[in-house]
Every structure is written in C-alpha cells, then in structure tokens.
Amino acid sequence: MSQFQQKVELVCSDRMTEDVVRLTFNAPTIAVHARPGQFVMVQTSPGKDPLLRRPFSIHQVTSEGYLQILFKVLGKGTDLLAQVRAGEQVSLLGPLGNGFTLGLPETACLIGGGMGIAPLLFLATRFLQQSSSDNVAKKMPTVILGARNRTELEPLVDDFQELGIDVLAATDDGSFGYHGLVTDVLKKLNLSPSAGIYCCGPRPMMAAIAHLCQIENRACQVSVETVMACGMGACLGCAVPLKAGGYTHVCSDGPIFEAEKLLWSL
Amino acid sequence: MEPLIMQTKNPDLQVSIGSLALQNPVMTASGTFGYGREFEDFVNLRRLGAVVVKGISLEPRAGNPPPRIVETACGMLNAIGLENTGVDRFISDKMPYLAALGVPVIVNILGDSVDEYRQIAERLAGVAGIGAIEVNISCPNVKKGGVAFGTDPQMAAAVTAAVKGQCQVPVIVKLSPNVTDVTVVARAVEEAGADAVSLINTLIGMAIDLRSRRPRLANVIGGLSGPAIKPVALRMVYQVARVVRIPVIGIGGIATAEDAMEFMLAGASAVQVGTANFINPGACDDVIDGIAAYVTEQQMGSVRELIGALRVA
Ligand SMILES: Cc1cc2nc3c(=O)[nH]c(=O)nc-3n(C[C@H](O)[C@H](O)[C@H](O)COP(=O)(O)OP(=O)(O)OC[C@H]3O[C@@H](n4cnc5c(N)ncnc54)[C@H](O)[C@@H]3O)c2cc1C
Ligand SMILES: Cc1cc2nc3c(=O)[nH]c(=O)nc-3n(C[C@H](O)[C@H](O)[C@H](O)COP(=O)(O)O)c2cc1C
Ligand code: FES
C-alpha cells in the first residue's frame, strides 16, 4: 500500500457558488499515487473540535502534483475548510479506498449528481489519457451530470467541456439542460448493452440507477458515502449492508462498489 | 565531557506489565488500530510498546447496523457492535504478520459468557507472539440478562479467573468506567488473579438529531471516546492506582506525550492511544518521541520515575 499523511500547502481556494468550494493543494506524493474514485481524509482544524477528519473524493490531479477536492459547505468541518486561505497548510491522508475499475472509454457512461460529480472529472481525465495512449482517435465517455440549478451545475459542466467532452446536463429546476433527473436522461439514451455505468451522487439517485442497471443486466459501479472516523479500515465505523448479508466497509472495501452487491432498500 | 555522553544516550523508556517487558509505555488501544497492518504506512510498528488488537470473540461477529459512529464535541460515539473475524481466523490470518513485528501482541478478548472467555483464552494459549491477553469486560453477560460483566465485581472476578486459568501470559483486565466505584471492580479482579488492569473503556453516551428526532446511532447508545473523556479517565486511573498493587494501564483521550505522561503521574505504568490514531495515524510515534524528549530533557534516569509521581499536597 502507498498511503501518506502529509501537511500540504493550499494553493488556491475557489468559490464555485455560494456554498460550493474547490480547493487545490500542492500534494505531489498523494497525487501521483491517486486513482479515480479514491478519496482523502482532510483535517479541517488543528484543534479538537471538530475532532475527526472529513472524507472527500479526489476531484482532479495534475501532472504538476496538484490535487483538488470539490465540496459543499454542510456543517462545521466543511465551513472551516472553506475558510482556509492560500498558502496555509492542511493535513491530508491518502490516497484511500479502492477506486473505480476502468473499462473502455467508448463504452463508459459517467453519471454524477450534485457533489457526486467531484470524482468524475478525475475519472474522465484518466479515460481520455487512456484512449490517447492507445494511439487511436480519442474515444469519449458519455457523461451525464445533474444538480439543483444552473449556478451549481454550469461551472462543473465547463470542466468536462474543457476536456472536449459533451455533457448531458439535467437540473431539478430546468434552469440548465434537461428539466428533471439524470435517471430520465439515462433512460432516453439507448446506451449499448455493453456500456458500463460509473456513478456517484445522492443515495436515491444511485439506488434508482442501480435498479435500472439490474433490470438491463448492466455493469454499474457506484461511489458510496458513509460517516467515517479513520478512512483506513481501523474503526469499522463505515459499514454498509451487503445484499448477501453482513456488512462491507466503505473506506477499505470501497468507496467504489458494484451496485448489485449492495443492499439498496435501506 | 561526561554529562554530554549522558545526554546523547538513548533514554530508558522500558516499563513492565507483570512479567511482560515493554520497550516503552506506548501501546495502541483495542478497536482503534485494526489488526496493526492497516497502519504500516503511517507508524513504525516495530517501535511500539505493544500492539493491542481489535476485540476477538469465539465466533465471527457481523457487528451493528449503521450508523455506527457519530462525532460529538471533542470526541466520538461508537456502536461498532464488536465486529471481528473470530478467534480462529485471527490466529490464522492476522497473527503471522503481527508476530513477525517483534513487539508484544496483546489480544483483546470478549464474550457473552464466562465460558466463552475461557474458550477463547484456551485457543490463544501457546500462540507465538502473544505477549498478554486483555479481557474486555464491558460486554453484556447474556446469561445474566445482559448486565455488563464489568459492572459487577463478582462477574468480573469470575471472568478473570476463567481466563487466568488458561493463560501462561499476563492477563490484563480492561475495566469499564460505567460503574459507581471503579476501585471495587479493580480490587475484585486483582484478587481473582489479574496481572494488570487497563482503563478506561468508553463511557456510555448518546446523541440525538433534533431535526429527525432520531438517535444518531442505529444502536441508540454508544461508547464515548477521545479528548472529551480524558479528565474522567485520569481520575479513574488515579483512584485505581492507589488501591491495587498490580500495574495500571491508562487509556482515554491520549493524543500527545503530555497526555500520556499525565496518566503516568496519576499512576499508570503504561498507556494506550485510541481515537487519536484515527486523526493522526502516526500518533503513537509522536507520543513515543515526545516521552523520549521529555525524559532526556529532564535528565531522568528512566521514564519509570513518572509512574505515580503525582504531587498531591
Ligand atoms: C468517500 C467519501 C467521499 C466524499 N466526497 C465528497 C466530495 O467530493 N464532496 C463533498 O462535498 N462531500 C463529499 N463527501 C461527504 C463529506 O465528507 C461530508 O459532506 C462532510 O464530511 C461533512 O462535514 P461537515 O463537518 O461539514 O458536516 P457535519 O457537521 O459533519 O454535518 C453537517 C450536516 O451534513 C450532513 N452530512 C454529513 N455527512 C454527510 C454526507 N456524507 N452526505 C450528506 N450529508 C452529510 C449531516 O447529517 C449534518 O446534517 C464524501 C464522503 C465520503 C464518505
Ligand atoms: C471505534 C472503537 C472501537 C473500539 N473497540 C474496542 C474493542 O473491541 N475492545 C475494547 O476493549 N475496547 C474497544 N474500544 C475502546 C478503546 O480501546 C478505548 O478504551 C477507548 O476508546 C478510550 O480511549 P480513547 O479515548 O483514546 O479512544 C473501542 C473504541 C473505539 C473508538
Ligand atoms: S472509516 Fe474507519 S474503518 Fe472505515
């Protein structure tokens, strides 16, 4: 295993919207070992409250050794993180978890909802690198992204478009792209039977997609969120139920799972 | 030139728990360090005083439904439900790696009945690398309507004697803080043959989500750990160390060398680092370094000079 605990410098903090923030760290060691779908545990304050680190998907890494996370301010920890200034040091632990298993780009369909979009940018980048190293014309994955409204979704869609990927967008209020859910967009797509889904978003969205994929007998990888204390398999606090009975641990066995292995009815 | 040589010499950090000699007083707390291997990238495992592993039962246990943990002010609640691989798989899958580390492995055991504790101890007897057994008595006694062994001096003594009967290695009994007078149980297990006591286990607590009007843990209640419990733990270590002759191991909210040495002043011969491992997986290294620096700086002959050296007017 190659996991690291490091104090790294925050290079920049970008407010994407009122409550969505993107942080860029200079973290070459973690960045070079990172795979799409993996996460980092971030210390949000040097004090004792909040005590625990917070998990965030690795949003993007660059060849210069930058690592990004993208998050929504929800509570104490994310609020403190949003206030960290460029030049300050933050402790990261990672890369943690298993990461996505990458298939062929042309048969990949990436579906992200809300902050679940975060890991998909890194994934899309890897797909493109993979297809360009294959020395054939770039094969693009299909990407469907959904969020509440235009303000939240548009800047994230732009990131994918910069990579040359056309995004199918959906918003709850219809202010950008399709008016409705990403699952509706998916249903209308007529994906080839061999296409595999890579999905991250709110639980109801992932449950709906898992259900669709089960009917169509389609491969579907999902990125699962739970509360976490350690992020590295030590506390056993991140258990989620398996379809076959018993529990699995999101931080060490996941966070990426084959959707059919999990119990979605809870 | 002599003082200079004195200063550069490695400080004497050795302590002992019964017949078990430790290279330093810093161990990991059960359930917060997995089976050790999880931490190999973050901490020098070979430098630890001892590795205390996740609690082991006779049969594998699946644990409680989620949510199992919730953060609270300066601490966390857990209701993991003692999920573990069971003693047989522990011996076959986990012990070889641990034994190769060359530091004592302390196996934390748990059971539903006195006989289950006895049987686990029997299975562990003679397994290479095991330095001691730590008996978690904060578990419900199924035959006594679910009352925790650790809250009843007689039941605690019975478990201690049953385990002691199977063991060549020292038996450490881990005390529950969820009692009116912890010294009563401490004395009972000492009399029943315990070679040491460790304390404290988690304090039973609860957290509620006002919005949903639900408990935050699926199990409703859970064990509080972390910096929030340190003052309570220090007090209990202090009380117990004054009434027992066997060594006391201090646990509860230890994250730094200062924390660890405060417990030693209160009477602990060694300490365990728990929840702090989650935040800083290199915490044990930092605690060892800090103790070594203090012993050197204070020109102490040995870290043992700290044990029970509290100045009470
Ligand atoms: C593997 C993994 C990857 C993650 N990646 C990202 C990411 O890329 N971007 C991102 O924004 N978030 C991500 N999360 C979720 C993120 O960790 C939480 O939002 C964060 O811990 C909240 O911390 P806080 O202190 O601000 O909130 P807290 O004060 O802990 O909680 C505030 C409120 O938010 C709710 N909350 C807490 N955690 C979650 C959660 N996981 N989902 C929904 N509501 C929650 C609480 O119930 C509470 O009502 C990820 C989680 C996991 C497990
Ligand atoms: C997630 C978690 C799991 C634990 N599991 C066990 C266990 O299996 N057996 C045990 O004796 N104590 C267990 N404990 C208690 C700790 O070993 C320790 O006594 C307690 O957490 C107090 O120390 P701390 O504040 O340093 O964490 C657990 C604690 C936590 C937080
Ligand atoms: S978060 Fe601790 S085991 Fe997964």
XYZ file of C-alpha atoms and ligand atoms in Angstrom:
667
model
C 0.000 0.000 0.000
C 1.079 3.556 -0.579
C -0.785 5.855 1.743
C 0.554 9.049 3.200
C -0.184 11.502 5.968
C 1.126 14.879 4.896
C 0.789 18.544 5.659
C 0.400 20.183 2.282
C 0.024 23.741 1.086
C -3.293 25.066 -0.124
C -2.531 26.664 -3.479
C -5.932 28.162 -4.100
C -9.472 28.149 -2.855
C -12.208 28.858 -5.401
C -15.785 29.643 -4.520
C -17.744 27.998 -7.311
C -21.078 29.125 -5.868
C -22.218 30.463 -2.534
C -21.706 27.110 -0.852
C -19.546 25.040 -3.211
C -15.773 25.314 -2.891
C -12.869 23.879 -4.837
C -9.518 23.558 -3.078
C -6.232 22.974 -4.880
C -3.388 21.508 -2.848
C 0.246 21.093 -3.726
C 0.364 17.381 -2.864
C 2.615 15.634 -5.385
C 3.153 12.431 -3.398
C -0.533 11.735 -2.872
C -1.411 12.952 -6.386
C 0.998 10.616 -8.123
C -0.382 7.564 -6.303
C -4.043 8.524 -6.687
C -6.563 6.635 -8.823
C -10.018 7.938 -9.788
C -12.619 7.094 -7.149
C -10.163 7.216 -4.275
C -10.509 9.789 -1.527
C -8.524 11.764 1.013
C -9.242 12.373 4.694
C -8.786 16.063 5.389
C -8.144 17.617 8.784
C -10.475 20.591 8.909
C -8.994 22.180 12.020
C -5.830 21.669 14.044
C -7.903 21.706 17.248
C -10.021 19.040 18.908
C -13.413 20.154 17.628
C -14.307 19.030 15.025
C -12.185 16.079 16.027
C -12.364 13.758 13.060
C -11.039 14.227 9.562
C -13.558 14.571 6.734
C -13.553 12.373 3.629
C -13.525 13.944 0.155
C -13.239 12.326 -3.245
C -10.179 13.236 -5.235
C -11.659 15.642 -7.764
C -8.640 16.061 -10.017
C -4.877 15.604 -10.014
C -2.424 17.282 -12.345
C 0.988 16.292 -13.607
C 2.418 19.264 -11.651
C 1.421 17.479 -8.456
C -1.723 19.420 -7.650
C -4.659 17.652 -6.052
C -8.152 19.093 -5.928
C -11.247 18.479 -3.867
C -14.695 19.905 -4.532
C -17.212 20.153 -1.738
C -20.376 21.712 -0.489
C -20.414 23.534 2.842
C -22.756 21.465 5.017
C -21.563 21.801 8.588
C -18.679 22.643 10.885
C -15.903 20.825 9.057
C -16.666 21.999 5.550
C -17.267 25.514 6.862
C -13.769 25.600 8.368
C -12.219 24.165 5.206
C -13.903 26.812 3.108
C -12.125 29.441 5.215
C -8.597 28.105 4.740
C -6.507 30.592 2.741
C -3.986 30.008 0.021
C -0.534 29.431 1.488
C -1.839 27.731 4.643
C -1.031 24.110 5.467
C -3.656 21.378 5.644
C -3.124 17.756 6.701
C -4.229 15.185 4.136
C -4.351 11.413 4.487
C -4.462 9.401 1.311
C -4.986 8.229 -1.283
C -7.541 5.959 0.396
C -10.020 3.377 -0.845
C -10.107 1.203 -3.931
C -11.024 3.490 -6.847
C -13.005 2.741 -9.997
C -12.136 -0.172 -12.265
C -11.650 1.389 -15.686
C -13.111 -0.271 -18.771
C -13.010 1.062 -22.333
C -13.739 4.796 -22.633
C -16.158 4.426 -25.554
C -18.406 2.166 -23.511
C -18.235 4.186 -20.289
C -21.132 6.251 -19.056
C -20.342 8.564 -16.148
C -23.280 9.799 -14.097
C -22.889 12.389 -11.367
C -25.367 14.183 -9.152
C -24.528 17.215 -7.020
C -21.198 16.855 -5.253
C -21.080 13.324 -6.642
C -19.693 14.987 -9.745
C -16.427 15.550 -7.866
C -14.662 12.205 -8.564
C -15.934 12.001 -12.151
C -13.688 14.739 -13.502
C -10.589 12.792 -12.473
C -12.176 9.629 -13.895
C -12.983 11.304 -17.224
C -9.418 12.629 -17.431
C -7.999 9.150 -16.940
C -10.328 7.742 -19.595
C -9.065 10.329 -22.066
C -5.423 9.688 -21.158
C -6.069 6.014 -21.658
C -7.587 6.468 -25.090
C -4.882 8.877 -26.232
C -2.153 6.473 -25.119
C -3.915 3.775 -27.152
C -2.891 5.950 -30.101
C -6.299 5.948 -31.700
C -8.677 8.834 -32.192
C -9.835 9.992 -28.761
C -12.824 7.984 -27.650
C -15.100 9.938 -25.378
C -17.043 8.561 -22.459
C -20.690 9.584 -22.156
C -21.197 11.988 -19.253
C -24.497 12.870 -17.559
C -24.403 15.460 -14.785
C -27.225 16.692 -12.626
C -27.631 19.299 -9.914
C -30.219 21.597 -8.398
C -29.792 24.531 -10.770
C -27.644 26.263 -13.367
C -25.470 28.111 -10.825
C -24.363 24.833 -9.306
C -24.041 22.788 -12.475
C -22.681 25.079 -15.171
C -19.143 25.566 -13.806
C -18.773 21.811 -13.360
C -20.024 21.092 -16.858
C -17.453 23.588 -18.148
C -14.637 21.472 -16.656
C -15.700 18.484 -18.743
C -16.178 20.592 -21.838
C -12.625 21.846 -21.457
C -11.563 18.224 -21.760
C -13.553 18.061 -25.015
C -16.404 16.025 -23.571
C -20.006 16.913 -24.353
C -22.068 16.733 -21.209
C -25.719 15.817 -20.930
C -26.902 18.158 -18.197
C -30.020 17.953 -16.052
C -31.278 20.328 -13.371
C -34.057 19.993 -10.829
C -35.459 23.410 -11.760
C -34.843 23.221 -15.502
C -32.564 26.271 -15.474
C -29.834 24.389 -17.333
C -30.083 21.399 -19.654
C -32.832 18.856 -19.208
C -35.553 19.652 -16.676
C -35.575 16.598 -14.449
C -33.445 13.780 -13.156
C -30.264 12.242 -14.541
C -32.061 8.899 -14.490
C -34.569 10.244 -17.037
C -31.691 11.311 -19.268
C -30.125 7.885 -18.899
C -33.366 6.105 -19.817
C -33.660 8.107 -23.055
C -30.100 7.438 -24.107
C -30.360 3.932 -25.527
C -26.889 3.010 -24.326
C -25.329 -0.009 -25.936
C -25.781 -3.151 -23.842
C -22.036 -3.340 -23.274
C -21.840 0.168 -21.786
C -20.924 0.299 -18.109
C -22.057 2.918 -15.609
C -19.788 4.859 -13.233
C -21.999 6.629 -10.794
C -21.669 8.984 -7.845
C -24.350 11.092 -6.234
C -27.096 11.177 -3.629
C -28.265 7.800 -2.439
C -31.759 7.912 -4.028
C -30.158 8.674 -7.399
C -27.686 5.819 -7.100
C -30.416 3.465 -5.922
C -32.517 4.336 -8.986
C -29.573 3.807 -11.327
C -28.604 0.573 -9.603
C -32.169 -0.613 -10.127
C -32.153 0.309 -13.829
C -28.831 -1.431 -14.360
C -30.059 -4.529 -12.614
C -33.041 -4.745 -14.989
C -30.803 -4.213 -18.009
C -28.141 -6.508 -16.614
C -25.652 -3.684 -16.974
C -22.377 -3.278 -15.085
C -22.623 -0.420 -12.606
C -20.007 0.937 -10.248
C -21.159 3.317 -7.555
C -19.246 5.523 -5.135
C -20.734 5.193 -1.658
C -20.705 7.721 1.184
C -20.930 6.994 4.895
C -19.726 8.628 8.060
C -16.094 7.750 8.644
C -13.768 8.070 11.591
C -10.481 6.709 10.249
C -10.880 6.173 6.485
C -8.365 3.338 6.559
C -10.057 0.203 7.840
C -9.311 0.583 11.536
C -12.519 1.682 13.244
C -15.119 -0.404 11.356
C -17.478 2.546 11.629
C -18.207 2.846 7.910
C -20.201 -0.362 7.488
C -22.951 -0.663 4.852
C -25.138 -3.742 4.379
C -24.477 -6.239 1.600
C -27.212 -7.871 -0.434
C -25.817 -11.259 0.504
C -25.999 -10.375 4.218
C -23.447 -8.943 6.581
C -21.573 -5.693 6.085
C -18.813 -4.253 3.994
C -16.591 -1.305 4.847
C -16.782 1.719 2.615
C -13.288 3.056 3.314
C -11.317 -0.120 2.773
C -13.533 -2.327 0.553
C -14.906 0.744 -1.284
C -15.857 3.517 -1.696
C -16.452 2.056 -5.171
C -18.717 -0.991 -5.262
C -20.512 -2.978 -7.902
C -24.051 -1.738 -7.338
C -25.530 -5.243 -7.393
C -23.505 -6.284 -4.330
C -25.137 -3.691 -2.072
C -28.473 -3.612 -0.299
C -30.347 -0.595 -1.654
C -33.682 -0.915 0.107
C -32.428 0.624 3.361
C 32.629 15.539 28.913
C 30.616 13.052 30.872
C 27.295 14.952 31.006
C 27.333 15.220 27.219
C 27.532 11.463 26.845
C 24.681 11.126 29.327
C 22.519 13.388 27.207
C 23.047 11.690 23.885
C 22.396 8.246 25.318
C 19.018 6.772 24.410
C 16.631 7.494 27.256
C 15.424 4.498 29.262
C 11.775 4.092 28.327
C 11.316 0.489 29.425
C 8.380 -0.453 31.604
C 6.864 -3.775 32.560
C 3.364 -5.133 32.888
C 3.717 -8.138 35.149
C 6.239 -10.426 33.506
C 5.891 -8.619 30.177
C 8.709 -6.168 29.413
C 7.891 -3.303 27.032
C 10.452 -1.187 25.187
C 8.337 1.853 26.004
C 4.983 2.540 27.673
C 3.044 3.302 24.488
C 0.511 0.776 23.195
C -2.440 1.049 20.851
C -5.983 0.813 22.235
C -8.155 -2.085 21.125
C -10.544 -1.332 18.284
C -8.720 1.791 17.184
C -5.768 0.179 15.440
C -7.364 -2.643 13.465
C -5.007 -5.594 13.433
C -1.928 -3.355 13.129
C -1.235 -3.804 9.445
C -3.660 -1.020 8.491
C -1.126 1.410 9.997
C 2.084 0.125 8.451
C 2.414 3.131 6.109
C 1.943 5.638 8.907
C 3.687 4.428 12.029
C 6.797 2.424 12.831
C 5.037 -0.655 14.182
C 8.296 -2.167 15.458
C 8.772 0.777 17.775
C 5.524 0.349 19.685
C 5.491 -0.753 23.299
C 2.851 -3.279 22.296
C 0.100 -3.687 19.727
C -3.344 -4.250 21.199
C -5.661 -5.650 18.547
C -9.387 -5.332 17.916
C -11.512 -7.372 20.332
C -11.829 -11.049 19.384
C -14.746 -13.367 20.106
C -15.075 -17.130 19.745
C -17.163 -16.905 16.576
C -17.048 -14.128 13.957
C -19.424 -11.239 14.649
C -21.051 -9.050 11.993
C -21.478 -6.001 14.193
C -24.270 -3.436 14.459
C -26.258 -1.794 11.667
C -25.134 1.684 10.575
C -24.793 4.453 11.519
C -22.194 3.102 13.913
C -20.294 6.274 14.712
C -21.067 9.895 15.317
C -18.797 12.772 16.157
C -19.557 14.724 19.333
C -17.827 17.707 20.931
C -14.113 16.800 21.185
C -14.966 13.131 20.914
C -16.959 10.449 19.165
C -19.557 7.834 19.975
C -19.253 4.335 18.570
C -21.518 1.337 18.496
C -19.497 -0.943 16.249
C -21.018 -3.987 17.906
C -17.725 -5.811 18.343
C -17.449 -6.827 14.696
C -14.492 -9.200 14.337
C -13.207 -12.211 12.449
C -13.425 -14.666 15.338
C -10.515 -16.237 17.176
C -9.640 -18.943 14.631
C -9.280 -16.595 11.690
C -7.467 -14.139 13.899
C -4.861 -16.790 14.666
C -4.525 -17.981 11.065
C -4.874 -14.684 9.141
C -3.719 -11.915 11.445
C -1.243 -13.381 13.911
C 1.580 -14.304 11.493
C 2.032 -10.683 10.385
C 1.780 -9.403 13.948
C 4.163 -11.991 15.370
C 6.787 -11.027 12.777
C 6.828 -7.435 14.060
C 8.787 -8.476 17.091
C 6.783 -6.386 19.537
C 4.402 -7.940 22.047
C 0.903 -8.503 20.711
C -1.843 -8.065 23.251
C -5.027 -9.826 22.256
C -8.215 -8.175 23.453
C -10.954 -10.770 24.027
C -14.685 -10.558 24.602
C -17.549 -12.948 25.235
C -21.195 -13.474 26.112
C -20.482 -15.867 28.960
C -17.686 -16.783 31.337
C -17.199 -19.965 29.381
C -16.798 -18.119 26.081
C -13.992 -16.032 27.576
C -12.375 -19.207 28.886
C -12.607 -20.926 25.498
C -11.039 -18.016 23.614
C -8.177 -17.899 26.102
C -7.732 -21.633 25.633
C -7.463 -21.231 21.844
C -4.938 -18.437 22.207
C -2.750 -20.313 24.692
C 0.673 -21.005 23.250
C 0.190 -18.983 20.028
C 3.586 -17.476 19.218
C 3.909 -13.700 19.535
C 1.148 -13.137 22.064
C 2.556 -11.100 24.935
C -0.596 -10.755 27.008
C -4.359 -11.112 26.963
C -6.543 -8.083 27.608
C -10.011 -9.006 28.776
C -12.761 -6.620 27.714
C -15.357 -6.982 30.447
C -17.589 -4.193 29.168
C -19.701 -6.784 27.326
C -23.178 -7.898 28.294
C -23.486 -11.230 30.104
C -26.221 -12.915 28.102
C -26.988 -15.356 30.923
C -27.475 -12.517 33.396
C -29.975 -10.540 31.343
C -27.335 -8.530 29.512
C -25.718 -6.860 32.527
C -22.136 -6.000 31.609
C -19.551 -8.227 33.319
C -17.559 -5.143 34.138
C -20.292 -3.575 36.257
C -20.456 -6.449 38.714
C -17.413 -7.307 40.863
C -18.363 -10.995 41.116
C -18.902 -11.489 37.401
C -15.722 -9.564 36.623
C -13.792 -11.773 39.028
C -15.294 -14.926 37.527
C -14.223 -13.937 34.010
C -10.747 -13.029 35.247
C -10.273 -16.355 36.997
C -11.559 -18.318 33.999
C -9.142 -16.591 31.606
C -6.260 -16.712 34.065
C -6.708 -20.470 34.330
C -5.883 -20.860 30.614
C -3.021 -18.393 30.266
C 0.718 -18.515 30.681
C 0.979 -14.881 29.573
C -0.101 -11.935 31.758
C -3.818 -11.233 31.920
C -4.851 -7.576 31.776
C -8.445 -6.850 32.714
C -9.887 -3.817 30.961
C -12.227 -2.007 33.294
C -15.498 -0.341 32.417
C -15.936 3.240 33.584
C -19.705 2.819 33.644
C -19.807 1.997 37.349
C -20.295 3.951 40.544
C -16.951 2.993 42.075
C -14.323 1.657 39.717
C -11.997 0.673 42.572
C -14.387 -2.056 43.712
C -14.173 -3.929 40.401
C -10.426 -3.227 40.190
C -9.821 -4.885 43.539
C -12.103 -7.790 42.684
C -10.178 -8.637 39.511
C -6.833 -8.189 41.264
C -7.928 -10.706 43.856
C -9.116 -13.061 41.105
C -5.593 -13.111 39.678
C -5.369 -10.283 37.153
C -1.766 -9.312 36.394
C -2.739 -5.767 35.445
C -5.759 -3.568 34.807
C -6.312 -1.191 31.921
C -8.797 1.662 31.977
C -10.927 3.250 30.787
C -13.103 1.681 28.163
C -15.619 4.011 26.539
C -18.223 5.915 28.567
C -21.760 5.120 27.510
C -23.354 8.083 25.812
C -25.951 9.172 23.302
C -26.520 11.735 20.571
C -29.839 12.907 19.131
C -30.700 14.558 15.835
C -33.290 17.185 16.636
C -34.402 17.595 13.030
C -35.399 13.960 12.565
C -35.992 13.377 16.284
C -33.983 10.194 15.995
C -30.933 8.902 17.816
C -27.807 9.429 15.716
C -26.646 5.848 16.248
C -28.711 2.919 14.990
C -27.913 1.234 18.306
C -29.327 4.341 20.100
C -26.468 4.383 22.633
C -22.733 4.034 22.141
C -19.324 4.444 23.707
C -17.772 7.894 24.052
C -14.042 8.211 23.386
C -11.479 10.862 22.534
C -10.194 14.014 24.259
C -13.622 14.625 25.836
C -13.162 11.674 28.228
C -9.596 12.351 29.339
C -10.368 14.073 32.674
C -12.691 11.222 33.682
C -10.112 8.632 32.646
C -7.322 10.378 34.566
C -9.451 10.483 37.684
C -10.265 6.767 37.458
C -6.642 5.784 36.810
C -5.621 7.851 39.818
C -8.241 6.192 42.042
C -7.431 2.661 40.909
C -3.658 3.062 41.078
C -3.994 3.949 44.753
C -5.831 0.763 45.690
C -4.248 -2.003 43.601
C -0.696 -3.383 43.644
C -0.751 -4.613 40.044
C 0.255 -2.297 37.193
C -2.335 0.052 35.748
C -2.540 0.928 32.067
C -4.055 4.341 31.353
C -6.477 4.877 28.453
C -8.769 7.710 27.440
C -8.252 10.646 25.139
C -4.483 10.282 24.880
C -3.179 12.059 21.775
C 0.167 13.526 22.838
C 3.172 12.692 25.003
C 1.925 15.227 27.551
C -1.383 13.372 27.835
C 0.461 10.063 28.230
C 2.782 11.363 30.932
C -0.112 12.852 32.893
C -1.583 9.360 33.056
C 1.758 8.031 34.273
C 1.879 10.654 37.006
C -1.615 9.543 38.033
C -0.226 6.038 38.476
C -0.217 4.353 35.076
C 2.768 2.144 34.177
C 1.854 2.293 30.514
C -0.727 3.927 28.264
C -2.857 3.170 25.232
C -3.520 5.561 22.369
C -7.016 5.106 20.924
C -9.212 7.520 18.992
C -6.160 9.724 18.299
C -4.982 7.084 15.800
C -7.952 7.974 13.582
C -6.970 11.611 13.337
C -3.227 11.111 13.321
C -2.282 7.566 12.317
C 1.283 8.433 13.305
C 0.155 9.405 16.835
C 1.996 6.568 18.601
C 5.333 7.588 17.062
C 4.722 11.177 18.145
C 3.863 10.108 21.701
C 6.994 7.927 21.959
C 9.192 10.735 20.577
C 7.679 13.220 22.983
C 8.202 10.986 26.028
C 11.795 10.292 24.984
C 12.456 14.008 24.586
C 10.969 14.765 27.991
C 12.966 12.051 29.774
C 16.159 13.330 28.156
C 15.401 16.964 28.795
C 14.502 16.386 32.435
C 17.633 14.233 32.792
C 15.581 11.426 34.240
C 17.202 8.036 34.737
C 14.104 6.318 33.394
C 10.551 7.019 32.364
C 9.536 4.831 35.307
C 10.254 7.782 37.583
C 6.988 9.276 36.336
C 4.787 6.408 37.487
C 2.610 7.607 40.345
C 4.840 10.633 40.931
C 1.893 12.995 41.194
C 2.451 15.659 43.837
C -0.688 15.872 45.920
C -0.410 18.370 48.760
C -15.688 8.545 0.362
C -16.389 9.872 0.516
C -16.177 10.869 -0.417
C -16.813 12.101 -0.284
N -16.588 13.044 -1.223
C -17.176 14.245 -1.124
C -16.932 15.241 -2.111
O -16.162 15.037 -3.056
N -17.557 16.455 -1.962
C -18.404 16.701 -0.920
O -18.948 17.811 -0.845
N -18.642 15.780 0.036
C -18.046 14.561 -0.040
N -18.289 13.616 0.932
C -19.149 13.981 2.047
C -18.376 14.828 3.055
O -17.418 14.015 3.696
C -19.322 15.438 4.086
O -20.137 16.343 3.465
C -18.568 16.150 5.191
O -17.916 15.209 5.992
C -19.473 16.989 6.045
O -18.681 17.529 7.091
P -19.181 18.764 7.938
O -18.325 18.841 9.150
O -19.246 19.982 7.129
O -20.641 18.374 8.299
P -21.168 17.815 9.682
O -21.143 18.929 10.672
O -20.486 16.568 9.991
O -22.635 17.527 9.237
C -23.478 18.623 8.822
C -24.715 18.105 8.164
O -24.378 17.429 6.961
C -24.859 16.111 6.980
N -23.870 15.228 6.367
C -22.696 14.804 6.909
N -22.065 13.968 6.090
C -22.847 13.849 5.001
C -22.744 13.113 3.804
N -21.747 12.278 3.591
N -23.727 13.246 2.886
C -24.777 14.058 3.125
N -24.937 14.763 4.240
C -23.996 14.664 5.164
C -25.032 15.768 8.436
O -26.025 14.809 8.640
C -25.443 17.090 9.016
O -26.821 17.315 8.884
C -17.679 12.365 0.813
C -17.893 11.357 1.756
C -17.271 10.129 1.614
C -17.502 9.069 2.632
C -14.235 2.525 17.200
C -13.806 1.974 18.526
C -13.778 0.590 18.722
C -13.395 0.044 19.951
N -13.355 -1.316 20.105
C -12.935 -1.836 21.291
C -12.825 -3.256 21.461
O -13.066 -4.042 20.533
N -12.436 -3.726 22.677
C -12.118 -2.879 23.712
O -11.752 -3.355 24.773
N -12.192 -1.541 23.570
C -12.595 -1.001 22.398
N -12.652 0.370 22.243
C -12.290 1.250 23.378
C -10.867 1.771 23.257
O -9.924 0.737 23.263
C -10.540 2.763 24.388
O -10.667 2.106 25.631
C -11.464 3.972 24.389
O -11.723 4.383 23.077
C -10.893 5.154 25.169
O -9.650 5.590 24.636
P -9.511 6.801 23.577
O -10.257 7.967 24.154
O -8.047 7.035 23.470
O -10.109 6.325 22.314
C -13.028 0.920 21.015
C -13.053 2.303 20.810
C -13.423 2.841 19.587
C -13.418 4.327 19.405
S -13.861 4.697 8.382
Fe -12.802 3.563 9.858
S -12.975 1.552 9.034
Fe -13.855 2.762 7.514
